[in-house]
Short mmCIF file of C-alpha atoms in Angstrom, two decimals:
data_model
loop_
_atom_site.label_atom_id
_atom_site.label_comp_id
_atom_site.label_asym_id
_atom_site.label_seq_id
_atom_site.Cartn_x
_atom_site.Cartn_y
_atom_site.Cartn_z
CA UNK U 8 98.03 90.78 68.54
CA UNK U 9 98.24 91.71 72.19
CA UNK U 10 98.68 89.84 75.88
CA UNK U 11 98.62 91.86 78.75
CA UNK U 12 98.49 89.80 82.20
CA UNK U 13 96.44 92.44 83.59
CA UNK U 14 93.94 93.26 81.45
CA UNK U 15 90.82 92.42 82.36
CA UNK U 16 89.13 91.35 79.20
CA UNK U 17 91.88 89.06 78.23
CA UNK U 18 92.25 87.49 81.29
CA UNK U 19 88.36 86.72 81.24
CA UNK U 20 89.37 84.50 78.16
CA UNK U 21 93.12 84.48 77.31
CA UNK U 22 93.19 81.42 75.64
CA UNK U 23 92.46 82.99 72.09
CA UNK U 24 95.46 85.36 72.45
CA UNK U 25 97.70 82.62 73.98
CA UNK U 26 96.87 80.53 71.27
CA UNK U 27 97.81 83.57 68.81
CA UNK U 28 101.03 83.87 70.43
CA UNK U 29 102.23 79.88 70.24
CA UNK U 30 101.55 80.22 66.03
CA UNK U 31 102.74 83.56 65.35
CA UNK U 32 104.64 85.09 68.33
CA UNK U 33 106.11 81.57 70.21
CA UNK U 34 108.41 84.66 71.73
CA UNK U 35 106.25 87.96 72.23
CA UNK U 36 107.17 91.02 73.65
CA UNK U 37 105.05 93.28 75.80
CA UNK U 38 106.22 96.51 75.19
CA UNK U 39 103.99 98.75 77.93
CA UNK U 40 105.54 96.31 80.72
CA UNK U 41 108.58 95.60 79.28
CA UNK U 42 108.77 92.05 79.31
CA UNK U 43 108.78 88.61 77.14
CA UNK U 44 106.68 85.71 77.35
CA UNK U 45 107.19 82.33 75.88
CA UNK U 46 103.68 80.15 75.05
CA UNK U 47 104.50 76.39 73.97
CA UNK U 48 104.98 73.78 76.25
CA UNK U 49 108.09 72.61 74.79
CA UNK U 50 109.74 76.06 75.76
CA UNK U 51 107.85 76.77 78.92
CA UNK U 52 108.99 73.37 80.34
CA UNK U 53 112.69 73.54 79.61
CA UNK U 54 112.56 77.82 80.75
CA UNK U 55 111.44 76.77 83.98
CA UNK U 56 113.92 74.21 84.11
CA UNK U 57 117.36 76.20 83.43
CA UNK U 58 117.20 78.00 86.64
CA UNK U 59 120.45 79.45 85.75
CA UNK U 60 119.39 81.25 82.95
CA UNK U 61 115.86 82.53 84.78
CA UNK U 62 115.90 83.45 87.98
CA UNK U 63 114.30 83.53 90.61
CA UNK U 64 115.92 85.72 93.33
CA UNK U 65 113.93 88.43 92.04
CA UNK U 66 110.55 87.16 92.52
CA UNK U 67 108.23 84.87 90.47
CA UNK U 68 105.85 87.38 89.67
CA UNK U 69 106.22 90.10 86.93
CA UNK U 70 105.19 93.05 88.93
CA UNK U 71 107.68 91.86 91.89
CA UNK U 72 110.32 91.79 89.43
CA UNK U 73 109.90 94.96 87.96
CA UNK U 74 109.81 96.12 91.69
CA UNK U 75 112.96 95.03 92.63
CA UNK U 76 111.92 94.62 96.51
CA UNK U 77 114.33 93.60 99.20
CA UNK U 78 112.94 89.22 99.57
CA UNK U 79 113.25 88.06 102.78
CA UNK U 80 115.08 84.55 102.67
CA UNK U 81 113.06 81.51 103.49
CA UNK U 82 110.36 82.32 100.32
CA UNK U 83 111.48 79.33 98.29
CA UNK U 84 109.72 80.29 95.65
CA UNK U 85 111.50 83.84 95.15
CA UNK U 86 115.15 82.14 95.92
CA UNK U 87 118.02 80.53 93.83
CA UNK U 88 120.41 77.93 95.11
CA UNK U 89 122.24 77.92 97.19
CA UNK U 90 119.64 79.27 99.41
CA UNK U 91 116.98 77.64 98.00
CA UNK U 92 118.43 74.35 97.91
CA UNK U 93 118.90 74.51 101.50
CA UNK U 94 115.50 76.27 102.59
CA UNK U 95 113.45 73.57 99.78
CA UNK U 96 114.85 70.68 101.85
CA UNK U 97 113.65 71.77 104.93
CA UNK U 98 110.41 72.20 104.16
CA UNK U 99 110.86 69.12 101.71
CA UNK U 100 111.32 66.84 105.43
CA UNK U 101 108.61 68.71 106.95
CA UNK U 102 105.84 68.79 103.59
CA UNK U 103 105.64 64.97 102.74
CA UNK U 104 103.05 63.64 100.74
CA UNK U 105 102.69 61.20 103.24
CA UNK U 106 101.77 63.60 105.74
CA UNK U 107 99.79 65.71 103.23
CA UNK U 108 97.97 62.36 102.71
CA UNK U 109 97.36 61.83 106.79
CA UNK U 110 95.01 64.92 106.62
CA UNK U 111 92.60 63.16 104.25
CA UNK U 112 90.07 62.60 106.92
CA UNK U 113 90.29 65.90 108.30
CA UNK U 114 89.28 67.01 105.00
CA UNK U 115 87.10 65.11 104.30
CA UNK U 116 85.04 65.99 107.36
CA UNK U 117 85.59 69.59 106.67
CA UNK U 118 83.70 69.12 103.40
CA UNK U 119 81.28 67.38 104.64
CA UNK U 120 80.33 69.82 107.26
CA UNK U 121 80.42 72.72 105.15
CA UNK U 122 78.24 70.92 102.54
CA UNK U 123 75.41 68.77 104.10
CA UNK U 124 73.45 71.69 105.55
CA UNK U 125 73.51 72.26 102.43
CA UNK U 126 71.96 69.57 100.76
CA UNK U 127 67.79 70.49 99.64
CA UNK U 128 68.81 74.18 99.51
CA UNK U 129 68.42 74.22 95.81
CA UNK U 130 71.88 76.02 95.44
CA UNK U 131 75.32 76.26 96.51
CA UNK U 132 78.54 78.40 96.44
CA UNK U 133 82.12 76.34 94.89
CA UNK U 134 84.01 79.10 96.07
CA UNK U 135 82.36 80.70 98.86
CA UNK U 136 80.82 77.89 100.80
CA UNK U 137 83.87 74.99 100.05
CA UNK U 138 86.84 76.69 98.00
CA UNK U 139 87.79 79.34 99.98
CA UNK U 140 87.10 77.83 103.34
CA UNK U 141 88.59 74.45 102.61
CA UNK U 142 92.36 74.79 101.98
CA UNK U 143 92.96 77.36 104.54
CA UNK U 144 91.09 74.93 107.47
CA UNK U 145 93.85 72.14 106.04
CA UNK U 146 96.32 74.84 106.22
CA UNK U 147 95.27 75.54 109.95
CA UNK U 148 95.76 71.85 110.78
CA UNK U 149 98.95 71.95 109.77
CA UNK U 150 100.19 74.82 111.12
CA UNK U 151 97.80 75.20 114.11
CA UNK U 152 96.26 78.19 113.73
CA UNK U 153 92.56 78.06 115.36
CA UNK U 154 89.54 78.09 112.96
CA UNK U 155 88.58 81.62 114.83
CA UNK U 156 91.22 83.03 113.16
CA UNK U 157 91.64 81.42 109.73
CA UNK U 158 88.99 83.67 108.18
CA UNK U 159 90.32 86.74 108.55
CA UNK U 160 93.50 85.27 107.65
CA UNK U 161 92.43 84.53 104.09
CA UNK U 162 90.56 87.74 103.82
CA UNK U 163 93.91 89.32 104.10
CA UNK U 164 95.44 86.93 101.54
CA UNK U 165 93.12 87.48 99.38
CA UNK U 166 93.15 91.51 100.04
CA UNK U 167 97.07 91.31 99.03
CA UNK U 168 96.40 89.35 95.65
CA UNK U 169 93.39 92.13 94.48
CA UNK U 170 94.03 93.75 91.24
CA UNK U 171 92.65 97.18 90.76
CA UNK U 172 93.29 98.85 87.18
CA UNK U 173 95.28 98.57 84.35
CA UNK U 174 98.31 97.44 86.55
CA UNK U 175 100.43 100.25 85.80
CA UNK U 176 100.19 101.27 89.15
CA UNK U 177 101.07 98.35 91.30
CA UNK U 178 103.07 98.63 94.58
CA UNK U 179 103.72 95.23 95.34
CA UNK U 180 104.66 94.27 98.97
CA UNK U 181 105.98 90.99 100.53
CA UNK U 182 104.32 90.69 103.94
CA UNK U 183 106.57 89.77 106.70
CA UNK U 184 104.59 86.88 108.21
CA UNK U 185 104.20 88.75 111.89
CA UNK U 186 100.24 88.14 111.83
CA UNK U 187 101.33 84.53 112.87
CA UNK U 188 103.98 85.87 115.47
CA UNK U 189 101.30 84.98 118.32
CA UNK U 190 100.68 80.86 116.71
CA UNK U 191 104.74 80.22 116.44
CA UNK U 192 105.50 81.71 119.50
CA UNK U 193 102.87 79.93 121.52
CA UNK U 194 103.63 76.21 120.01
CA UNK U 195 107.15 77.08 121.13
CA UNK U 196 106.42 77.09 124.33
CA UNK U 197 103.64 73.82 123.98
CA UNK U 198 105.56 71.10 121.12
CA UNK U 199 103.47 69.14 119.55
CA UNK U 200 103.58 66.70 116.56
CA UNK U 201 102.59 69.06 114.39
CA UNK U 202 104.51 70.32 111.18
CA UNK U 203 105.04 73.86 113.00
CA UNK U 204 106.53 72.25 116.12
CA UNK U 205 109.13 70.58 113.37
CA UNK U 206 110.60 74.41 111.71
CA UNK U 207 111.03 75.28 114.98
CA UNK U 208 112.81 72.53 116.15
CA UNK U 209 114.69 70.89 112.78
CA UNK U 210 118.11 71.05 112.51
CA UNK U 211 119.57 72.25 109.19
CA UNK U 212 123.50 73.08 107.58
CA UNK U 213 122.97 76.14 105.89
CA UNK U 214 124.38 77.76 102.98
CA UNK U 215 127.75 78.99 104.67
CA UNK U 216 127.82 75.12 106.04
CA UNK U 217 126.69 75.89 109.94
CA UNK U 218 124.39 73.62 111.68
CA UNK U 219 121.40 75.39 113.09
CA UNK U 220 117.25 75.67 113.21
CA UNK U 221 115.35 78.25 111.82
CA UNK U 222 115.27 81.50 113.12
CA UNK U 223 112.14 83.02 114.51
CA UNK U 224 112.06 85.43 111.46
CA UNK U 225 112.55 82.93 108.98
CA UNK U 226 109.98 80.57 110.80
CA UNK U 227 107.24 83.75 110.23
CA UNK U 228 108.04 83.74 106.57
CA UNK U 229 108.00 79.96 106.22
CA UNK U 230 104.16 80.41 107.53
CA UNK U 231 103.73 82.90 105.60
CA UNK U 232 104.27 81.14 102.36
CA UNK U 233 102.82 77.80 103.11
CA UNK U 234 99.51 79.75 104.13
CA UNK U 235 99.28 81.88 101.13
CA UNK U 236 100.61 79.69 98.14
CA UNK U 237 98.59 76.74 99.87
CA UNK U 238 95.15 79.10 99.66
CA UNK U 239 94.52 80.61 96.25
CA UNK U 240 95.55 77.81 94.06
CA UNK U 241 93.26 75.16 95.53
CA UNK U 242 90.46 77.99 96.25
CA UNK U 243 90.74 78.37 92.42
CA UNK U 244 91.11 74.73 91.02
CA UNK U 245 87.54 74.17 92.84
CA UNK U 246 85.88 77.15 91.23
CA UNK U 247 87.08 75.76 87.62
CA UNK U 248 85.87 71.86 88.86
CA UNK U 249 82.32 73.69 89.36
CA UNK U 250 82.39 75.27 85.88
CA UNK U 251 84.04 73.08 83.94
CA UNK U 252 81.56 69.76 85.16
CA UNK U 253 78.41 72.29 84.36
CA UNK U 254 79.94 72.67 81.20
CA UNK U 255 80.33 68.92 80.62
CA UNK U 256 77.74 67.15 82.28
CA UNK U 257 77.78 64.02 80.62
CA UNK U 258 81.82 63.65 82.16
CA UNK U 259 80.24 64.90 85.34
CA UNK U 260 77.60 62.00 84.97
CA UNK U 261 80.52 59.30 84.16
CA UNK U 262 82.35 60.91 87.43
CA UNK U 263 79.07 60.47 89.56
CA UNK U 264 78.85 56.68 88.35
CA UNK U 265 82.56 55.85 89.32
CA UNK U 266 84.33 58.09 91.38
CA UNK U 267 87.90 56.16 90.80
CA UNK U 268 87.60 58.33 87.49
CA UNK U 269 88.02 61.87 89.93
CA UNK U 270 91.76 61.67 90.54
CA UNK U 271 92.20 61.67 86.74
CA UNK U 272 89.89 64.60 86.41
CA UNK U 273 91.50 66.43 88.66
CA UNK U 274 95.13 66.26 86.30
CA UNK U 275 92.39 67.57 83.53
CA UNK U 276 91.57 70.07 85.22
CA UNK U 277 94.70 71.32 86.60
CA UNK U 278 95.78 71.13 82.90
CA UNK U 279 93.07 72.65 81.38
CA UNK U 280 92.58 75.88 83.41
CA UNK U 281 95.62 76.42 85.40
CA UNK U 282 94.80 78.50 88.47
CA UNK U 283 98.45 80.15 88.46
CA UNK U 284 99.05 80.47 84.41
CA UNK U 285 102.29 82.62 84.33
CA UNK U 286 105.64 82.38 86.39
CA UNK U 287 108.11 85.15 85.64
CA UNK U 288 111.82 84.93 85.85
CA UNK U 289 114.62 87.01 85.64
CA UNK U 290 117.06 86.50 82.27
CA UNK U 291 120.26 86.07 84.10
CA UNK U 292 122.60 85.52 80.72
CA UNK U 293 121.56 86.58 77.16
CA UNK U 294 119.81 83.79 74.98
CA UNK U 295 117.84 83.59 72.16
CA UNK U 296 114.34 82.18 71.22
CA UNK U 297 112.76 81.61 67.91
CA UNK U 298 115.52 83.23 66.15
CA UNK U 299 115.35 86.29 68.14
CA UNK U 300 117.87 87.76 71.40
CA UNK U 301 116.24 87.94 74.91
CA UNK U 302 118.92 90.29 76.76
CA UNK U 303 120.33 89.79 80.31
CA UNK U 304 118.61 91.68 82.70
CA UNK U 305 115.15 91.10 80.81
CA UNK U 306 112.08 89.60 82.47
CA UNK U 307 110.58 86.09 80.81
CA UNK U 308 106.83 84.98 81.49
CA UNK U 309 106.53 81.13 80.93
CA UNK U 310 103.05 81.34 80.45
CA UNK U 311 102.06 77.62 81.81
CA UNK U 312 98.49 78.10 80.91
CA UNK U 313 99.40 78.66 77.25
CA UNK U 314 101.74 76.03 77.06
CA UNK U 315 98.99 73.20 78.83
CA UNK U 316 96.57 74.09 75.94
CA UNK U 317 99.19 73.65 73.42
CA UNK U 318 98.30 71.62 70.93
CA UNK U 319 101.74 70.37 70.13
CA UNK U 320 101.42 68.74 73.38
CA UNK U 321 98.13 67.66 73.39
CA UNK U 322 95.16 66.48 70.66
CA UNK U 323 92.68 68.72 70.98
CA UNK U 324 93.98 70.90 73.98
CA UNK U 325 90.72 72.77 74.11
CA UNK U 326 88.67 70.06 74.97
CA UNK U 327 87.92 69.06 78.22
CA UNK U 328 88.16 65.35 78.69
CA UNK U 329 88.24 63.34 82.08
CA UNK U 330 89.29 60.57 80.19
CA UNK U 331 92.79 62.52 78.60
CA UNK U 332 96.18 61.17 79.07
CA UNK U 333 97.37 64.30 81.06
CA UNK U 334 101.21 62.81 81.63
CA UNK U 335 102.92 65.55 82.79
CA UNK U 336 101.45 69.20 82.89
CA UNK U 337 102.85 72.69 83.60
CA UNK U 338 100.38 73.60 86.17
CA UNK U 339 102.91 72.97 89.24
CA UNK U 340 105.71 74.26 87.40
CA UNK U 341 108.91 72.52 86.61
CA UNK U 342 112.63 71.91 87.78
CA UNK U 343 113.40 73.07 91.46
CA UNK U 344 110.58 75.13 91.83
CA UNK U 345 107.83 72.88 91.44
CA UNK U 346 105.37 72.81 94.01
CA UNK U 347 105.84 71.67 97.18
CA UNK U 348 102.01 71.43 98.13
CA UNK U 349 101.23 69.49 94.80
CA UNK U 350 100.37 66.47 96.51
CA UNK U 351 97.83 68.58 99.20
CA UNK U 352 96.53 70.47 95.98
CA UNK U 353 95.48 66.37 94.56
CA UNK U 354 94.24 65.36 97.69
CA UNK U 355 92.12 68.78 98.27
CA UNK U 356 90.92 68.78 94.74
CA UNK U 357 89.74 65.22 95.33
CA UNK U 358 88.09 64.67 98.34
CA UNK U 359 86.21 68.02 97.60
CA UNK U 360 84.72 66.38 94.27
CA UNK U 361 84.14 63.39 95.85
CA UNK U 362 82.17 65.04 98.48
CA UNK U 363 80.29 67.40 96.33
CA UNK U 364 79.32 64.55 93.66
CA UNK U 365 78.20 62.65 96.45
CA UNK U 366 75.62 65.23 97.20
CA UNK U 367 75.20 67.31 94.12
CA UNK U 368 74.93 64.82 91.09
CA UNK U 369 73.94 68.00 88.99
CA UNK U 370 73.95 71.87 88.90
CA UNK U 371 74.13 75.21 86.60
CA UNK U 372 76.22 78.10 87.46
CA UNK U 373 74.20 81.05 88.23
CA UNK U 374 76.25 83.09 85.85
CA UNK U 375 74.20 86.39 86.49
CA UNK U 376 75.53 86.18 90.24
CA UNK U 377 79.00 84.56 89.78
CA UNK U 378 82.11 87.14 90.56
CA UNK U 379 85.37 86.58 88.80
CA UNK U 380 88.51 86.88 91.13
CA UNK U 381 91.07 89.75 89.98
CA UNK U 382 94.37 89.42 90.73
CA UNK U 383 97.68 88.89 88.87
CA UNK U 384 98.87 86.03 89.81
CA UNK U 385 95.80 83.73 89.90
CA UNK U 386 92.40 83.32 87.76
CA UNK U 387 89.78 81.89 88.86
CA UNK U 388 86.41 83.14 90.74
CA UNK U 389 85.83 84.84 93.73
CA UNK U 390 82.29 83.34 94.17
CA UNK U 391 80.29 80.36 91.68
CA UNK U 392 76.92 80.30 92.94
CA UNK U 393 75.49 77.16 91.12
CA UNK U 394 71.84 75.65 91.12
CA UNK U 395 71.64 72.44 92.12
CA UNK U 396 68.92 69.54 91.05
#
């Protein structure tokens, strides 16, 4: 029995070995990376929880861990309180669902424009011609960042995710946010009621208790973050929609019939192929799991991908079923770190099958042309070329 995050084979299907690892290995060790991963949902959900006992500061991801880079503050999700409990309410008054929910129309249009032309075409891209695109336009309206720009804005996203090898020789790198120096810097001179105008102008107590905005540096990472986390998720989650309905098409049927069903389909399929599946923490104290020590100074994987197929959680975990009682999965993480965007995620995930069902009642994925996405913090596809009826 083996699970290796960056292994290419597993990856392509991990939920064989995950499913290994919640009956005989509930805590597994990785021995070539030197780290431990818990699989059930029972465990996953409380780890991510006890943000004493995993932490953070470090960095969410395993490689960053291991790397033990110098964070810049302001990337919530690579912070502990104090810090994080002040920086997370910021962005808490300036991310409401309520205003996440205000850009419906915008993207809904989006989707629209970017999939009537291609309507009678005979095929279609999930990823290339609506998943990619899609999330960083919405990003762009929030932030104002013009639609010239937003391209090569992902491409570099996307560049920074790209796994190459057996990940043994990873140089991970936090980027500092400058490529939107020219965006912040202009809206400060011309407010608006946009969400960027609000970091730079919000007034905050921070953690040594002085009242203050952001600083310009802190303002570049903010950006920074919301772009990127609020990009690759969503891209993903829209590639899975398009395999997972051409793998069920008599759910996709019941979805074209009554659309109310979509927002419940959406949970499924956040649940059932998580686009982010494993968020490592830092062991801050020494515990134990399943009988066995986990030493300070170690690094946990909560693999939430295992744990959303587990079957003490759910019947049949394997299945994918729009009509499932989801309640509560991993998929946006738990405790003080769960996401932000979740809400923007729902509505993306959505409006884009609403939009696509409306036009596309049917397809196949052109498997010999799709392109799986490599990376070590996301699965998902980098293009899903599907044939349409």
């Amino acid at each position: 029995m083996y699970y290796d995050p960056y292994d290419a084979v597993i990856d392509a299907d991990p939920y064989p070995a995950w499913r290994r690892l919640r009956d005989e290995a509930p805590l597994y060790y990785n021995e070539k990376f030197d780290f431990f991963a818990l699989s059930r949902f029972d465990d996953v959900e409380a780890g991510l929880a006890d943000w004493r006992t995993y932490r953070s500061g470090r960095g969410s991801v395993l490689e960053f861990i291991k790397a033990d880079l110098d964070l810049p503050p302001g990337l919530i999700l690579f912070e502990d309180p104090p810090a994080h409990t002040v920086h997370r309410g910021i962005l808490s008054r300036v991310f409401t669902p309520k205003k996440m929910l205000a850009l419906e129309a915008k993207v809904r249009e989006f989707c629209a424009r970017s999939l009537d032309p291609l309507v009678g075409a005979g095929r279609f891209d999930f990823v290339t011609d609506l998943g990619a695109p899609m999330p960083m336009r919405t990003i762009g309206y929030l932030l104002g960042i013009p639609e010239s720009d937003q391209e090569s804005i992902r491409d570099g996203i996307d560049e920074g995710l790209r796994l190459e090898g057996d990940g043994t020789d990873l140089a991970p790198t936090v980027s500092d946010g400058s490529q939107y120096a020219e965006y912040i810097d202009w809206r400060a001179r011309h407010p608006s009621d946009d969400l960027m105008t609000e970091l730079l102008t919000t007034e905050f107590e921070d953690e040594t208790g002085t009242t203050r905005t952001l600083t310009r540096s802190e303002i570049l990472v903010y950006v920074n973050l919301l772009a990127a986390a609020g990009n690759e998720t969503t891209t993903r989650l829209i590639g899975w929609a398009g395999k997972a309905l051409a793998e069920n098409p008599d759910q996709r049927a019941e979805l074209v019939a009554d659309p109310a069903l979509i927002p419940n389909a959406v949970e499924e399929l956040l649940r059932y192929e998580a686009p982010a599946p494993a968020h490592a923490r830092y062991v801050a104290r020494d515990v134990v799991h399943h009988g066995q020590p986990v030493a300070e100074g170690s690094v946990m994987v909560f693999l939430v991908g295992a744990g959303n197929r587990d079957e003490r959680r759910y019947p049949d975990p394997d299945r994918f079923d729009i009509h499932r009682d989801v309640g509560r999965h991993l998929t946006f993480g738990y405790g003080i770190h769960h996401c932000l965007g979740a809400a923007l995620a729902r509505l993306e995930g959505r409006v884009a099958l609403e939009e696509v069902l409306r036009r596309f009642p049917t397809w196949e994925v052109d498997w010999p042309r799709a392109v799986r996405a490599r990376t070590s913090v996301v699965r998902g596809w980098e293009s899903l070329p599907v044939l349409t009826g």
